[in-house]
Amino acid sequence: MAVNEKGELVTVDNVTADNVASTLWCTTVTVENQGKAPIYDFVNKGAEALLSVTMDDFAKNAMQTTKNSLVGGEIAGWAFSGTYANALEAERPLYSYFQEDSVVGLVLDAKNNVRLKKAEGTDKKIEAAGFATFTLVEADGIALNAKQINTKLGIQDAANGVKLTFNPDRNNTSLENPFSDVAFIAKDTRDGSFVYVTRKADNQYLHVDTAYTNVNSDKFLAFNYKKALSKDLADQGKFLFTYFPSHDSLVIQVKQATRLSASVKDWKEALKNGDKTIISKNEDDKNYVTVQDLVKADEIRIVTIADVKETDITLGFTGCVQAGTDKVSLEDGLYVIQNAETNKYLASPIHVDGAASEWVTVDKAEQNVMHMPAYQWVVLKTKTSEYFLSTSPVNVTNREYPSLKNPPYNTTDKVLKNGASWQLTQAEGSKLYYCKALSSDSLVITKITDKNILGDKYLGYKYLTDDELMITNYAFNYFNPYTMDKYIAQVEGDTTLNALQEEATFFELVKQNDNKTVAYGYTVDATVQARIEVWLSLKELLIRSKLVRT
C-alpha cells in the first residue's frame, strides 16, 4: 500500500527507488488497559501523512466507497495485529471505529483499488466484511540513481550536495572521507545503476586511486579526484549505491578496484593486467566502501575499499521525522515577508488593489508595514500531524486580500499570481529562509505578535462613526518630501481638485450607502481561530464617503 502524488491511498505492484518512499510506513502502537487490543497509527514516509480517512467519502446510505480516498480525515487509530512485543501477526485487516458499534475498514476492489467499507463492530461482522489483509515487511535493497542520491529520496534540493554518515568513520587521520567530509553530487552513468561521484566544490570526479594509503603492512587503497576519468580509470570511478530503506542503511561499492600483484608492480600496467576485482551488482559482495583500522591501538581509521563492510552508512532518510533535511516550517500565525537581498516586502500595494502580489519597496520613514494589512500574510501549516510540524509546507494568504495565496516565483514579470503551498528551507545556523517557489533570494520572515495589530479589524484604515462624520471637517496636506505647505483645494469656478494652494481648505465627509460597512480581508473561522492564538480579522471596512467642500 502506498500514497500517490495526489495524496490518495493506492496499491503498487513493484517497489522501485522512485516510489519506495511512498510505500514506507512508520508504525506506532498505543496500548490502553490490559486486555484491550492495541491501536496502531501509520505514517507514510513519502507523503508525510498520517493514515487517516474521512467518512465524507461515502455516498448517502452507501456501505462502500467507489473512489480513491485521500489521506487526512477524522478517522485514525487502527486495529491490526493483536500482538506486537515479540512479533506482528501477518495478513491482518485494517479497520477503525467511526461509531461505538460500527467500523470502517480498507478493502480492495477487482482492480486492486483501495476503498473504504462500513461494517458492524462485532467480530463476526468484521470477519464477514472481507476487509483487505496486510503484512508489515521490511523493504528490499534498492539501487539508487543520481537524482535519488542527490535529493536523499526527496528530502533536500538536488543542488545542495550530499554528505553521508559513517559509524564508525575515519579517525585520527588527515585523510578525508570523500563521502562524509566532502559534499558531493552524483551523476548518472550509462552503465546500469552505477553513478559517478563528483566533488561539489570543483566538479572533479572521485575514483579509487592507483595507490595505497600506506606502503607497509596491510595495503589499503586510497581515493583521489580528477577533472575527467580516462578510459582505463572509468570503472574505478563508478559507484553502486544500494539502499535498504527500512534501516536507512546504505551500501556503496565501486565497480572496479585494482591492486598490484606479485607479477605486476607498476600501477599503469596494473590497470591493464593487474589484480582487478570487478562487480556488476550488489550481490557480488565485494569492493565495499568501508572503514579500516590503520593503527588499531591508536584508533586510527581510514576509509578505503575492502571485501568486508566494517561500517554502517546512513543516508539520513530515517524514521518519519525527517533527519538530515533542510526543510523547515513556520508556526501558524501572521507574518511579514521581506526579500533579504533587495529589502522589498511581499505585498499587494494600493495601486494594484488586490489584483496580484508584488515585491514592494517600503520607505520606513513614511510607511509602517505593521499597520498595512496588504503587506501581511496569514501562514498555516498544510500538515498538522505532530510528526511533521517542524517540516510541514505552509499556505500563505494575504491578510487584506485573501484571494491572493501562495504567490510563486516569476522571472519574467514582477506581478505574482497564485500558486501551490510553499516548502521553506533553512541553512543550519541561519535565520534566513529560502523558498524555491517564491524567490531565488533568501527571505526574512517576521512573525507579528502584537495583539493590538492582530486584533484590529480596521487596521490600515480610518473608521468614522456617524458623530465623527457630522462634527469633523478635514484639510488634506500634500505629503511631499520637498514641501509640506500645499493643500488639496478647489479653485473657484473649477470642477477639479489640485494640490497647489498654500491655504488649507476644509472638507466634510458625506456618508454613502447609508453608512453601511463593507466586509473585507481574511476571515478567521473556528478552525483557524483554534490554530492562531489571537482573533485575526478584518471584518469591516471604513464607511464609504465622498468629499464635500465646506
XYZ file of C-alpha atoms in Angstrom:
550
model
C 0.000 0.000 0.000
C 1.206 3.482 -0.842
C 0.152 7.129 -1.052
C 0.334 8.619 -4.544
C 1.217 12.183 -5.561
C -2.418 13.228 -5.170
C -2.438 12.031 -1.558
C -4.643 9.032 -2.348
C -4.375 5.539 -0.881
C -3.305 3.154 -3.659
C -1.533 -0.143 -4.176
C 1.649 -0.565 -6.229
C 2.816 -3.747 -7.927
C 6.567 -3.169 -7.660
C 8.697 -1.117 -5.286
C 11.368 0.972 -7.008
C 13.689 3.720 -5.850
C 11.267 6.253 -7.326
C 8.250 5.066 -5.345
C 9.826 3.447 -2.288
C 9.251 6.484 -0.061
C 5.514 6.338 -0.760
C 5.399 2.674 0.324
C 7.190 3.123 3.662
C 5.065 3.345 6.801
C 6.281 4.269 10.267
C 4.207 2.475 12.870
C 3.368 3.435 16.434
C 1.411 1.302 18.878
C -0.816 2.633 21.645
C -1.632 0.204 24.422
C -4.552 1.112 26.653
C -5.658 -1.039 29.565
C -4.510 -4.615 29.953
C -6.658 -6.938 27.880
C -7.603 -4.320 25.297
C -6.421 -4.617 21.714
C -3.531 -2.318 20.760
C -4.212 0.647 18.468
C -1.913 1.281 15.508
C -1.107 4.537 13.772
C 0.711 4.524 10.440
C 2.569 7.490 8.964
C 3.550 7.416 5.306
C 7.174 8.481 4.900
C 6.937 9.806 1.358
C 3.691 11.728 1.703
C 4.424 12.728 5.299
C 0.822 11.896 6.094
C -0.996 10.018 8.815
C -3.130 7.100 7.632
C -6.466 8.734 8.352
C -9.639 8.784 6.266
C -12.948 10.610 6.253
C -16.475 9.266 6.268
C -17.358 12.053 3.829
C -16.062 9.745 1.075
C -19.215 7.638 1.403
C -22.229 8.476 -0.731
C -25.529 8.717 1.137
C -26.579 5.311 2.532
C -23.605 3.624 0.806
C -21.709 0.853 2.584
C -18.596 1.133 0.376
C -16.824 3.977 -1.396
C -16.283 3.994 -5.148
C -13.320 6.356 -5.479
C -9.808 6.683 -4.137
C -9.641 8.019 -0.596
C -7.409 10.936 0.293
C -5.378 10.547 3.459
C -6.243 13.170 6.015
C -9.532 12.812 7.832
C -11.212 12.294 11.162
C -10.761 8.501 11.284
C -7.389 7.187 12.514
C -6.091 4.658 15.018
C -6.435 1.205 13.507
C -6.999 -2.326 14.725
C -4.280 -4.530 13.263
C -2.132 -7.182 14.932
C -3.175 -8.491 18.325
C 0.489 -8.996 19.243
C 3.341 -6.539 18.865
C 6.031 -7.005 21.542
C 7.796 -10.004 20.016
C 6.209 -10.372 16.596
C 3.420 -8.923 14.496
C 0.713 -11.091 13.052
C 0.682 -11.381 9.262
C -2.233 -10.850 6.898
C -4.326 -8.761 9.252
C -7.210 -6.415 8.321
C -7.098 -2.684 8.988
C -10.235 -1.134 10.451
C -11.201 1.636 12.853
C -14.338 2.539 14.808
C -16.296 5.514 13.467
C -19.183 4.871 15.862
C -19.326 2.957 19.114
C -20.701 -0.136 17.360
C -19.548 0.387 13.759
C -16.219 0.174 11.968
C -14.751 1.326 8.677
C -12.029 -0.747 7.046
C -9.914 -0.932 3.911
C -10.938 -3.208 1.050
C -9.624 -3.787 -2.472
C -11.925 -3.816 -5.482
C -11.481 -6.032 -8.551
C -8.748 -3.739 -9.888
C -6.897 -3.578 -6.542
C -8.079 -0.030 -5.881
C -8.233 0.836 -2.181
C -11.773 1.514 -0.997
C -13.485 2.097 2.366
C -16.201 -0.196 3.672
C -18.510 0.002 6.677
C -19.420 -2.920 8.929
C -20.983 -3.579 12.297
C -18.405 -3.756 15.057
C -18.926 -7.387 16.106
C -16.193 -9.971 15.493
C -18.497 -11.949 13.216
C -19.479 -8.955 11.081
C -15.906 -7.702 10.874
C -14.735 -11.093 9.662
C -17.574 -11.259 7.128
C -16.818 -7.765 5.783
C -13.934 -9.062 3.699
C -11.503 -6.329 4.662
C -8.175 -6.469 2.829
C -5.360 -8.009 4.853
C -1.905 -6.516 5.210
C 1.502 -7.588 6.493
C 4.293 -5.297 7.641
C 7.520 -6.325 5.890
C 10.956 -4.795 5.572
C 11.732 -3.135 2.248
C 14.271 -4.849 -0.004
C 17.507 -3.167 -1.038
C 17.188 -0.781 -3.997
C 19.875 0.666 -6.263
C 19.697 4.475 -6.246
C 20.220 6.693 -9.277
C 21.870 10.111 -9.185
C 18.679 12.098 -8.560
C 17.634 9.864 -5.699
C 21.071 10.183 -4.091
C 21.314 13.948 -4.563
C 17.852 14.604 -3.130
C 18.188 11.928 -0.448
C 14.968 10.448 -1.814
C 13.297 13.829 -1.903
C 14.192 15.418 1.434
C 16.591 18.043 0.055
C 17.327 20.053 -3.074
C 19.468 18.181 -5.596
C 21.966 21.055 -5.791
C 22.735 21.115 -2.060
C 25.339 18.378 -2.155
C 25.325 15.163 -0.162
C 27.214 14.187 2.964
C 26.638 10.744 4.407
C 27.021 9.483 7.960
C 29.526 6.703 8.720
C 29.564 4.829 12.018
C 32.399 4.387 12.703
C 34.016 6.999 10.483
C 37.640 7.832 9.759
C 39.513 8.896 12.885
C 42.841 10.439 13.924
C 43.941 10.973 10.330
C 44.161 13.857 7.890
C 42.858 11.641 5.093
C 39.348 12.825 4.278
C 36.342 10.619 3.887
C 35.097 11.657 0.414
C 31.555 10.622 1.319
C 31.139 12.197 4.775
C 33.662 15.050 4.906
C 33.180 16.350 1.375
C 29.874 17.425 -0.164
C 29.354 15.531 -3.384
C 26.987 15.409 -6.346
C 26.174 12.093 -8.021
C 25.920 11.825 -11.806
C 24.336 9.000 -13.748
C 26.485 6.811 -15.964
C 25.385 4.723 -18.934
C 26.404 1.635 -17.022
C 23.311 0.280 -15.296
C 22.798 1.576 -11.759
C 26.358 2.833 -11.279
C 26.891 6.563 -10.726
C 29.832 8.929 -10.781
C 30.616 10.889 -7.625
C 31.823 14.459 -8.171
C 33.126 16.905 -5.608
C 30.585 19.729 -5.339
C 33.238 22.401 -4.871
C 35.010 21.855 -8.208
C 33.126 19.109 -10.094
C 36.130 16.761 -10.063
C 35.470 13.019 -10.275
C 36.117 10.728 -7.329
C 37.815 7.427 -8.104
C 39.640 4.631 -6.353
C 43.245 5.634 -6.800
C 46.049 3.574 -8.258
C 47.906 3.994 -4.999
C 47.939 2.706 -1.464
C 47.480 4.909 1.583
C 50.396 3.098 3.216
C 53.267 1.112 1.770
C 53.879 -1.116 4.778
C 51.856 -3.980 6.281
C 48.266 -4.007 5.027
C 47.962 -2.015 1.833
C 44.748 -0.014 1.744
C 43.551 1.594 -1.482
C 43.257 5.373 -1.476
C 40.749 7.749 -3.103
C 41.578 10.645 -5.391
C 39.976 13.175 -7.739
C 40.441 14.014 -11.424
C 38.818 16.564 -13.738
C 37.987 13.704 -16.087
C 38.428 9.954 -15.896
C 40.415 8.261 -18.624
C 39.053 5.081 -20.182
C 41.233 2.826 -18.034
C 40.122 4.673 -14.853
C 36.420 4.992 -15.699
C 35.291 1.862 -13.853
C 37.376 2.898 -10.832
C 35.074 5.927 -10.553
C 31.724 4.167 -10.927
C 29.921 3.569 -7.645
C 26.859 1.488 -6.833
C 24.613 2.856 -4.049
C 22.283 0.157 -2.688
C 19.784 1.427 -0.148
C 17.904 -0.579 2.477
C 15.151 1.874 3.472
C 13.721 0.033 6.474
C 17.031 0.574 8.279
C 18.253 3.703 6.476
C 21.277 1.603 5.552
C 23.398 2.391 2.519
C 25.930 0.079 0.897
C 28.426 1.659 -1.517
C 30.556 -0.423 -3.859
C 32.976 0.588 -6.595
C 32.724 -1.237 -9.903
C 36.451 -1.902 -10.209
C 39.282 -1.931 -7.697
C 42.817 -2.549 -8.953
C 45.764 -3.709 -6.889
C 49.352 -4.558 -7.625
C 50.186 -8.237 -7.873
C 53.242 -10.409 -7.498
C 53.913 -10.135 -11.216
C 52.722 -6.567 -11.812
C 54.496 -3.877 -9.799
C 53.566 -0.826 -11.899
C 50.189 0.879 -11.417
C 49.836 1.866 -15.068
C 50.394 -1.720 -16.091
C 48.112 -2.904 -13.289
C 45.158 -1.080 -14.857
C 45.652 -3.341 -17.878
C 46.908 -6.604 -16.430
C 46.917 -6.235 -12.654
C 44.811 -7.739 -9.898
C 41.333 -6.386 -10.681
C 38.196 -7.009 -8.685
C 35.069 -6.163 -10.695
C 31.408 -6.225 -9.679
C 28.171 -5.755 -11.605
C 25.612 -5.823 -8.780
C 25.270 -5.576 -5.015
C 25.081 -9.348 -4.606
C 28.673 -9.692 -5.873
C 29.654 -8.974 -2.262
C 32.954 -7.185 -2.957
C 34.525 -3.751 -3.394
C 32.782 -2.113 -0.441
C 33.448 1.465 0.641
C 34.298 0.850 4.266
C 36.438 1.848 7.242
C 39.625 0.010 8.202
C 41.919 0.300 11.195
C 45.274 1.660 10.108
C 46.688 1.542 13.647
C 44.156 -0.170 15.875
C 45.877 0.661 19.143
C 45.760 4.384 18.333
C 42.247 4.164 16.874
C 43.497 5.455 13.539
C 40.873 4.616 10.933
C 40.741 5.372 7.236
C 38.120 4.972 4.507
C 39.111 2.535 1.805
C 37.858 -0.329 -0.388
C 37.572 -3.862 1.003
C 35.643 -7.072 0.508
C 34.191 -6.865 4.010
C 31.967 -3.971 5.099
C 33.085 -2.699 8.523
C 30.942 0.421 8.918
C 27.300 1.481 8.838
C 26.448 4.203 6.320
C 23.188 6.148 6.573
C 21.519 8.407 4.036
C 19.531 10.399 6.595
C 16.154 9.132 5.424
C 15.392 7.664 8.806
C 12.054 7.430 10.559
C 9.029 9.529 9.669
C 10.510 12.688 11.144
C 12.985 13.782 8.518
C 16.604 13.669 9.614
C 19.329 15.473 7.750
C 16.844 17.696 5.907
C 16.966 21.458 5.480
C 13.174 21.652 5.300
C 11.594 23.839 7.972
C 8.157 25.209 8.727
C 6.592 28.239 10.401
C 4.190 28.440 13.303
C 0.613 29.223 12.338
C 0.182 32.978 12.550
C 0.564 36.357 10.866
C 3.844 37.408 9.203
C 5.554 39.979 7.018
C 7.833 38.599 4.302
C 10.891 40.521 3.122
C 13.496 39.817 0.451
C 16.843 39.707 2.274
C 18.763 40.930 -0.800
C 16.552 43.808 -2.007
C 14.760 44.597 1.290
C 11.462 44.673 -0.629
C 8.289 43.364 1.002
C 5.843 40.877 -0.469
C 2.539 42.752 -0.718
C -0.370 43.915 -2.826
C 0.266 47.679 -2.985
C -2.504 50.250 -3.227
C -2.185 50.780 -6.986
C -2.695 47.035 -7.570
C -5.620 46.831 -5.125
C -5.611 43.083 -4.651
C -5.236 42.114 -8.311
C -1.839 40.479 -7.712
C 1.162 40.296 -5.384
C 4.411 42.185 -5.926
C 7.747 42.870 -4.287
C 7.405 46.444 -2.999
C 9.970 48.964 -1.762
C 8.948 50.478 1.574
C 10.096 53.871 2.831
C 10.225 53.163 6.543
C 10.215 56.880 7.332
C 6.764 57.144 5.774
C 5.324 53.613 5.922
C 4.939 51.028 8.660
C 4.143 47.542 7.362
C 2.833 46.586 10.781
C -0.132 48.890 10.083
C -0.603 47.767 6.459
C -2.689 44.580 6.136
C -1.928 44.267 2.410
C 1.711 43.709 3.432
C 0.856 40.984 5.947
C 0.360 37.251 5.354
C -1.587 34.597 7.240
C 0.510 31.416 7.413
C -1.000 27.996 8.130
C 0.716 24.618 8.037
C -0.640 22.139 5.497
C 0.201 19.207 7.794
C -0.908 19.316 11.392
C 0.224 15.847 12.450
C 2.787 16.004 15.248
C 5.182 14.054 13.039
C 5.589 16.897 10.551
C 5.152 20.125 12.498
C 8.803 21.072 12.003
C 8.902 20.461 8.231
C 5.330 20.987 7.013
C 4.738 23.094 3.896
C 2.651 26.216 4.506
C -0.219 28.028 2.830
C 0.323 31.782 2.740
C -2.676 34.122 2.303
C -2.742 37.921 2.136
C -4.449 39.456 5.169
C -6.289 42.187 3.284
C -6.838 40.353 0.002
C -7.494 36.672 0.827
C -7.824 35.820 -2.865
C -4.023 36.190 -3.029
C -2.468 32.906 -1.955
C 0.996 31.334 -2.211
C 2.437 33.719 -4.829
C 5.076 31.830 -6.894
C 8.422 32.934 -8.287
C 8.229 34.630 -11.683
C 11.384 35.608 -13.563
C 9.675 37.372 -16.470
C 7.047 39.513 -14.759
C 7.109 41.353 -11.458
C 3.431 40.515 -10.928
C 2.992 37.299 -8.921
C -0.104 35.171 -9.426
C -1.346 32.462 -7.058
C 0.494 29.169 -6.665
C 0.812 25.989 -4.633
C 1.840 25.697 -0.985
C 5.381 26.717 -0.076
C 8.112 24.459 1.265
C 10.585 26.549 3.244
C 14.196 25.553 3.789
C 16.862 26.983 6.053
C 20.613 26.528 6.202
C 21.935 25.250 9.508
C 22.596 28.149 11.881
C 20.927 30.728 9.628
C 17.978 32.967 10.497
C 17.120 33.466 6.829
C 14.641 31.321 4.949
C 14.579 30.146 1.364
C 11.519 29.293 -0.700
C 12.269 27.989 -4.169
C 8.628 28.528 -5.147
C 8.771 32.246 -4.333
C 12.212 33.724 -4.898
C 15.801 32.965 -5.803
C 16.870 35.182 -2.884
C 16.820 34.497 0.836
C 13.895 35.730 2.900
C 13.400 37.480 6.225
C 10.095 36.241 7.646
C 8.919 38.041 10.778
C 6.011 36.927 12.925
C 3.617 39.610 14.177
C 2.809 39.077 17.846
C 1.372 42.470 18.878
C -2.216 41.704 19.922
C -3.306 45.238 19.054
C -2.238 44.646 15.455
C -3.621 41.119 15.341
C -6.998 42.142 16.728
C -7.521 45.485 14.960
C -10.322 44.866 12.460
C -9.854 48.346 10.956
C -6.080 48.062 10.632
C -4.736 50.400 7.964
C -7.978 52.334 7.623
C -9.752 55.250 9.266
C -13.138 54.229 10.622
C -15.585 57.087 11.160
C -18.739 56.974 13.262
C -21.864 58.973 12.429
C -20.957 61.555 15.079
C -17.428 61.960 13.705
C -18.789 62.480 10.214
C -21.173 65.130 11.486
C -18.849 67.288 13.575
C -15.401 66.922 11.995
C -14.059 68.582 8.853
C -10.718 67.802 7.258
C -7.929 69.584 5.408
C -5.651 67.406 3.282
C -1.987 68.319 3.371
C 0.036 67.264 0.316
C 2.532 64.701 1.636
C 5.682 65.605 -0.260
C 9.308 65.307 0.897
C 10.165 68.673 -0.703
C 7.312 70.815 0.591
C 4.724 70.466 3.312
C 2.793 73.705 2.694
C 0.494 72.585 -0.110
C -3.116 71.522 0.391
C -5.829 69.913 -1.670
C -8.130 72.673 -2.817
C -10.712 73.572 -5.415
C -10.230 76.739 -7.394
C -13.396 78.736 -7.552
C -15.189 78.122 -10.801
C -13.261 74.917 -11.459
C -14.650 71.394 -11.014
C -11.326 69.684 -10.347
C -9.157 69.456 -7.251
C -5.484 70.399 -7.133
C -2.667 70.473 -4.608
C -1.278 73.902 -5.409
C -2.809 76.052 -2.678
C -0.907 77.049 0.466
C -4.079 77.886 2.355
C -5.911 74.963 3.902
C -9.349 74.163 2.527
C -11.614 72.101 4.746
C -13.910 69.348 3.567
C -16.660 67.374 5.191
C -17.043 63.655 4.556
C -20.554 62.745 3.471
C -21.662 59.235 4.285
C -22.577 56.892 1.479
C -24.601 53.682 1.295
C -26.478 54.710 4.441
C -23.287 54.383 6.471
C -23.149 50.620 5.962
C -19.780 48.967 6.402
C -18.255 46.700 3.779
C -16.741 43.327 4.643
C -13.126 42.840 3.625
C -9.968 40.940 4.498
C -9.108 37.463 5.763
C -11.901 35.854 7.765
C -10.889 33.603 10.627
C -13.290 30.699 11.026
C -13.455 28.483 14.105
C -10.885 26.042 12.719
C -8.313 28.733 12.004
C -9.046 30.516 15.276
C -8.141 27.334 17.125
C -4.749 27.340 15.383
C -3.940 31.050 15.811
C -3.922 32.410 19.345
C -5.402 35.855 18.745
C -8.514 36.544 16.701
C -7.207 37.974 13.479
C -9.916 39.563 11.371
C -10.664 42.489 9.133
C -14.423 42.209 9.127
C -15.436 45.754 8.192
C -14.011 48.493 6.044
C -14.277 52.207 6.685
C -17.578 53.847 5.817
C -17.652 54.705 2.139
C -17.664 58.514 1.915
C -17.309 61.374 -0.523
C -15.647 64.736 -0.081
C -17.744 67.900 0.090
C -16.131 71.310 0.420
C -17.344 73.311 3.419
